[in-house]
Short mmCIF file of C-alpha atoms and ligand atoms in Angstrom, two decimals:
data_model
loop_
_atom_site.label_atom_id
_atom_site.label_comp_id
_atom_site.label_asym_id
_atom_site.label_seq_id
_atom_site.Cartn_x
_atom_site.Cartn_y
_atom_site.Cartn_z
CA MET Z 163 123.20 129.02 123.75
CA ALA Z 164 126.31 129.52 121.62
CA THR Z 165 126.83 125.80 121.03
CA LEU Z 166 123.15 125.27 120.18
CA SER Z 167 123.17 127.95 117.48
CA ASP Z 168 125.26 127.89 114.31
CA GLN Z 169 128.59 129.77 114.23
CA PRO Z 170 130.52 131.08 111.20
CA ASN Z 171 133.11 128.29 111.57
CA HIS Z 172 130.90 125.43 112.84
CA TYR Z 173 127.27 124.27 112.76
CA GLY Z 174 125.63 124.24 116.21
CA LEU Z 175 124.21 121.24 118.07
CA VAL Z 176 120.63 121.66 116.82
CA THR Z 177 121.66 121.78 113.12
CA ARG Z 178 124.05 118.84 113.54
CA THR Z 179 121.48 116.72 115.40
CA LEU Z 180 118.86 117.44 112.71
CA HIS Z 181 121.35 116.79 109.89
CA TRP Z 182 122.69 113.44 111.13
CA GLY Z 183 119.42 112.27 112.72
CA MET Z 184 117.53 112.94 109.50
CA ALA Z 185 120.32 111.33 107.43
CA ALA Z 186 119.79 108.10 109.44
CA LEU Z 187 116.01 108.34 109.01
CA PHE Z 188 116.39 108.96 105.24
CA ALA Z 189 118.56 105.82 105.04
CA ALA Z 190 115.69 103.85 106.63
CA GLN Z 191 113.14 105.55 104.33
CA PHE Z 192 115.09 104.68 101.17
CA THR Z 193 115.58 101.12 102.46
CA SER Z 194 111.78 100.73 102.62
CA ALA Z 195 111.38 102.34 99.16
CA ALA Z 196 114.07 100.06 97.67
CA ALA Z 197 112.40 96.97 99.17
CA HIS Z 198 109.03 98.14 97.80
CA TRP Z 199 110.56 98.54 94.35
CA ALA Z 200 112.76 95.41 94.27
CA LEU Z 201 110.95 92.67 96.20
CA PRO Z 202 107.77 90.77 95.25
CA ARG Z 203 104.50 91.78 96.96
CA GLU Z 204 104.26 88.68 99.20
CA ASN Z 205 107.81 89.03 100.55
CA ALA Z 206 107.80 89.32 104.40
CA LEU Z 207 110.82 91.66 104.56
CA ARG Z 208 109.16 93.99 102.04
CA GLU Z 209 105.98 94.07 104.15
CA ALA Z 210 107.92 94.72 107.36
CA LEU Z 211 109.94 97.58 105.83
CA TRP Z 212 106.95 99.05 104.02
CA GLY Z 213 104.98 99.10 107.28
CA TYR Z 214 106.80 102.24 108.48
CA HIS Z 215 107.11 104.14 105.15
CA GLY Z 216 104.11 106.46 105.61
CA ASN Z 217 104.73 107.23 109.31
CA LEU Z 218 108.45 107.81 108.81
CA GLY Z 219 107.81 109.89 105.67
CA ALA Z 220 105.37 112.12 107.59
CA THR Z 221 107.92 112.40 110.45
CA LEU Z 222 110.60 113.49 107.96
CA PHE Z 223 108.16 116.06 106.56
CA LEU Z 224 107.65 117.59 110.04
CA LEU Z 225 111.39 117.48 110.76
CA VAL Z 226 112.35 119.25 107.52
CA LEU Z 227 109.92 122.08 108.30
CA LEU Z 228 111.53 122.44 111.74
CA ARG Z 229 115.00 122.29 110.19
CA GLY Z 230 114.11 124.92 107.59
CA VAL Z 231 112.81 127.32 110.25
CA TRP Z 232 115.95 126.75 112.38
CA GLY Z 233 118.17 127.23 109.31
CA LEU Z 234 116.48 130.55 108.47
CA MET Z 235 116.80 131.72 112.11
CA ASN Z 236 120.55 130.99 111.90
CA ILE Z 237 121.18 132.08 108.32
CA GLN Z 238 123.29 135.13 109.24
CA ARG Z 239 125.59 133.11 111.55
CA ARG Z 240 126.04 129.96 109.41
CA PRO Z 241 129.33 128.92 107.77
CA ARG Z 242 129.52 130.63 104.37
CA ASN Z 243 130.39 129.10 101.01
CA SER Z 244 132.35 131.40 98.69
CA GLY Z 245 133.25 131.16 94.98
CA THR Z 246 131.51 129.31 92.18
CA ILE Z 247 131.71 125.90 93.90
CA GLY Z 248 130.31 127.53 97.05
CA GLN Z 249 127.38 129.00 95.09
CA ALA Z 250 126.77 125.55 93.55
CA ALA Z 251 126.78 124.04 97.06
CA VAL Z 252 124.15 126.55 98.21
CA ALA Z 253 122.04 125.75 95.11
CA GLY Z 254 122.44 122.03 95.88
CA HIS Z 255 121.23 122.56 99.46
CA VAL Z 256 118.20 124.51 98.17
CA VAL Z 257 117.35 121.60 95.81
CA LEU Z 258 117.70 119.15 98.73
CA TYR Z 259 115.34 121.25 100.87
CA ALA Z 260 112.82 121.65 98.03
CA LEU Z 261 112.69 117.89 97.38
CA MET Z 262 112.65 117.03 101.11
CA VAL Z 263 109.43 119.13 101.34
CA ILE Z 264 107.78 118.30 97.98
CA VAL Z 265 108.28 114.48 98.02
CA PRO Z 266 106.33 113.79 101.25
CA ALA Z 267 103.97 116.78 100.71
CA VAL Z 268 102.52 115.42 97.43
CA ARG Z 269 101.97 112.00 99.00
CA LEU Z 270 100.26 113.51 102.07
CA LEU Z 271 98.12 115.70 99.79
CA ALA Z 272 97.08 112.61 97.81
CA ALA Z 273 96.28 110.78 101.06
CA ALA Z 274 94.15 113.75 102.21
CA GLY Z 275 92.07 113.55 99.03
CA SER Z 276 91.86 109.75 98.84
CA THR Z 277 89.33 107.09 99.79
CA ARG Z 278 91.87 105.53 102.21
CA GLY Z 279 92.77 108.61 104.30
CA PHE Z 280 95.88 108.74 106.48
CA SER Z 281 96.67 107.90 110.11
CA TYR Z 282 99.90 108.99 111.78
CA PHE Z 283 101.01 106.27 114.25
CA GLY Z 284 97.37 105.25 114.61
CA ILE Z 285 96.04 108.81 115.06
CA PRO Z 286 93.60 109.66 112.24
CA VAL Z 287 94.82 112.78 110.41
CA PHE Z 288 92.89 112.62 107.15
CA PRO Z 289 89.61 110.63 107.24
CA ALA Z 290 88.82 108.30 104.32
CA ARG Z 291 86.66 110.12 101.76
CA GLU Z 292 83.71 108.55 99.98
CA THR Z 293 85.03 109.71 96.63
CA ALA Z 294 88.60 110.76 95.88
CA ILE Z 295 89.38 114.37 94.88
CA ALA Z 296 90.77 113.74 91.41
CA TRP Z 297 93.36 116.55 91.23
CA THR Z 298 95.01 115.44 94.49
CA GLN Z 299 95.70 112.05 92.92
CA VAL Z 300 97.57 113.51 89.93
CA ALA Z 301 100.65 114.76 91.79
CA VAL Z 302 101.09 111.39 93.46
CA GLU Z 303 102.12 109.89 90.15
CA TRP Z 304 105.37 111.76 90.71
CA HIS Z 305 105.99 110.82 94.35
CA GLY Z 306 108.15 107.75 93.66
CA GLU Z 307 110.07 109.34 90.75
CA MET Z 308 110.80 112.52 92.71
CA GLY Z 309 111.76 110.36 95.69
CA TRP Z 310 114.40 108.61 93.58
CA ILE Z 311 115.64 111.96 92.24
CA LEU Z 312 116.03 113.10 95.87
CA GLY Z 313 118.03 109.91 96.47
CA LEU Z 314 120.36 110.74 93.56
CA VAL Z 315 120.86 114.33 94.76
CA ILE Z 316 121.72 112.94 98.23
CA VAL Z 317 124.31 110.59 96.69
CA GLY Z 318 125.86 113.59 94.87
CA HIS Z 319 125.82 115.61 98.13
CA ILE Z 320 127.60 112.85 100.06
CA ALA Z 321 130.18 112.43 97.25
CA MET Z 322 130.90 116.19 97.28
CA ALA Z 323 131.32 116.21 101.07
CA ILE Z 324 133.51 113.12 101.33
CA VAL Z 325 135.37 112.88 97.99
CA TRP Z 326 135.71 116.56 97.03
CA HIS Z 327 135.98 118.34 100.37
CA GLN Z 328 137.53 115.69 102.59
CA LEU Z 329 139.77 113.74 100.21
CA VAL Z 330 140.61 116.20 97.39
CA LYS Z 331 140.49 119.71 98.87
CA ARG Z 332 141.06 118.59 102.46
CA ASP Z 333 139.21 121.66 103.81
CA ASP Z 334 137.06 122.09 106.94
CA VAL Z 335 133.64 121.62 105.26
CA LEU Z 336 133.01 118.11 106.63
CA THR Z 337 134.38 118.87 110.12
CA ARG Z 338 132.12 121.90 110.56
CA MET Z 339 129.13 119.53 110.34
CA THR Z 340 130.66 116.87 112.66
C1 LIG E 36 110.73 112.26 102.57
C2 LIG E 36 109.83 111.32 102.63
C3 LIG E 36 109.61 110.24 101.61
C4 LIG E 36 110.50 109.67 100.72
C5 LIG E 36 111.98 109.98 100.52
C6 LIG E 36 109.75 108.67 99.96
C7 LIG E 36 110.28 107.90 98.94
C8 LIG E 36 109.56 107.03 98.14
C9 LIG E 36 110.07 106.34 96.98
C10 LIG E 36 111.50 106.46 96.45
C11 LIG E 36 109.07 105.58 96.49
C12 LIG E 36 109.13 104.67 95.24
C13 LIG E 36 109.18 103.21 95.65
C14 LIG E 36 109.11 102.31 94.43
O1 LIG E 36 109.67 102.67 93.38
O2 LIG E 36 108.49 101.24 94.56
C15 LIG E 36 107.90 105.78 97.31
C16 LIG E 36 106.65 105.19 97.12
C17 LIG E 36 105.55 105.38 97.93
N1 LIG E 36 105.48 106.21 99.04
FE1 LIG E 36 106.97 107.41 99.73
N2 LIG E 36 108.46 108.64 100.43
C18 LIG E 36 108.33 109.59 101.42
C19 LIG E 36 107.18 109.89 102.13
C20 LIG E 36 105.96 109.24 102.01
C21 LIG E 36 104.76 109.53 102.77
C22 LIG E 36 104.63 110.64 103.81
C23 LIG E 36 103.80 108.64 102.36
C24 LIG E 36 102.36 108.46 102.82
C25 LIG E 36 101.62 109.38 103.32
C26 LIG E 36 104.38 107.79 101.34
C27 LIG E 36 103.73 106.77 100.67
C28 LIG E 36 104.21 106.09 99.57
C29 LIG E 36 103.43 105.13 98.79
C30 LIG E 36 101.98 104.69 99.07
C31 LIG E 36 104.27 104.70 97.75
C32 LIG E 36 103.97 103.65 96.66
C33 LIG E 36 103.18 104.24 95.55
C34 LIG E 36 103.79 105.45 94.91
O3 LIG E 36 104.86 105.35 94.26
O4 LIG E 36 103.22 106.54 95.09
N3 LIG E 36 105.71 108.19 101.15
N4 LIG E 36 108.23 106.68 98.32
C1 LIG E 37 126.98 110.40 104.86
C2 LIG E 37 126.04 111.30 104.68
C3 LIG E 37 126.24 112.79 104.65
C4 LIG E 37 127.37 113.55 104.72
C5 LIG E 37 128.82 113.08 104.84
C6 LIG E 37 126.96 114.94 104.68
C7 LIG E 37 127.80 116.04 104.77
C8 LIG E 37 127.42 117.34 104.87
C9 LIG E 37 128.29 118.48 105.12
C10 LIG E 37 129.80 118.38 105.30
C11 LIG E 37 127.54 119.60 105.14
C12 LIG E 37 128.03 121.04 105.33
C13 LIG E 37 128.18 121.65 103.96
C14 LIG E 37 128.50 123.12 103.97
O1 LIG E 37 128.59 123.73 105.04
O2 LIG E 37 128.64 123.68 102.86
C15 LIG E 37 126.17 119.20 104.89
C16 LIG E 37 125.11 120.07 104.83
C17 LIG E 37 123.85 119.72 104.45
N1 LIG E 37 123.40 118.43 104.22
FE1 LIG E 37 124.49 116.73 104.38
N2 LIG E 37 125.59 115.00 104.53
C18 LIG E 37 125.11 113.71 104.52
C19 LIG E 37 123.79 113.35 104.41
C20 LIG E 37 122.76 114.21 104.12
C21 LIG E 37 121.40 113.83 103.83
C22 LIG E 37 120.87 112.39 103.83
C23 LIG E 37 120.69 114.98 103.58
C24 LIG E 37 119.24 115.18 103.24
C25 LIG E 37 118.44 114.42 102.70
C26 LIG E 37 121.61 116.09 103.72
C27 LIG E 37 121.27 117.41 103.54
C28 LIG E 37 122.08 118.50 103.83
C29 LIG E 37 121.67 119.90 103.80
C30 LIG E 37 120.27 120.41 103.40
C31 LIG E 37 122.77 120.65 104.20
C32 LIG E 37 122.83 122.20 104.36
C33 LIG E 37 122.90 122.54 105.83
C34 LIG E 37 121.57 122.32 106.54
O3 LIG E 37 120.66 123.15 106.35
O4 LIG E 37 121.43 121.32 107.27
N3 LIG E 37 122.85 115.59 104.05
N4 LIG E 37 126.12 117.84 104.73
#
């Protein structure tokens, strides 16, 4: 059990699997978003990449809820961050969690209130409505923008881990997640 749970000097197997597994899935999710933004509608690569955006986004939503619950269960045992930079790191992680929940949640909410509905890997979750619920469609205006903000925060997070901790400070912050 010890290696599954987090320890004060190292994240456990569950946290590490969720962290790196979700990092790979986020890379795929942003690839589909970038293709959607950059390529013309009729482009075959854009269509292929866009085909998984909703299913993968909903999967990431479920995974972040699981990860949040596991993180809270382990909060007393997790590696601690001290000092001002440490406090900033904690704040950065809270922002990451907030956006990882809000970005897919607003899109799923919009799908629930829309005339198209939503199916998860072919299983109907939200049936298509005859008329859309107007207020559910408002938040969706922000889905793409908030998604890109999440992408920027992730870039900052990776830069802090690799450039600041690994190359400048040369501390154990990266190795405790590997
Ligand atoms: C963490 C999960 C998600 C991330 C990071 C994400 C990211 C993004 C980004 C960055 C865009 C903008 C693309 C552009 O500028 O063309 C976008 C658009 C879109 N996403 Fe997601 N998405 C996620 C989950 C979802 C889910 C769960 C759904 C469907 C239920 C969805 C449906 C859409 C749709 C239909 C668009 C195009 C229209 C719009 O901007 O609202 N996404 N997404
Ligand atoms: C190359 C990519 C990445 C690297 C090198 C990296 C590195 C790290 C490191 C070293 C930590 C531990 C920090 C500490 O203990 O203070 C960490 C934690 C964390 N990372 Fe990343 N990360 C990467 C990608 C991502 C992505 C894509 C996300 C989310 C979208 C993410 C979200 C988080 C969160 C929320 C934490 C806090 C611990 C947790 O609850 O999992 N990381 N990361």
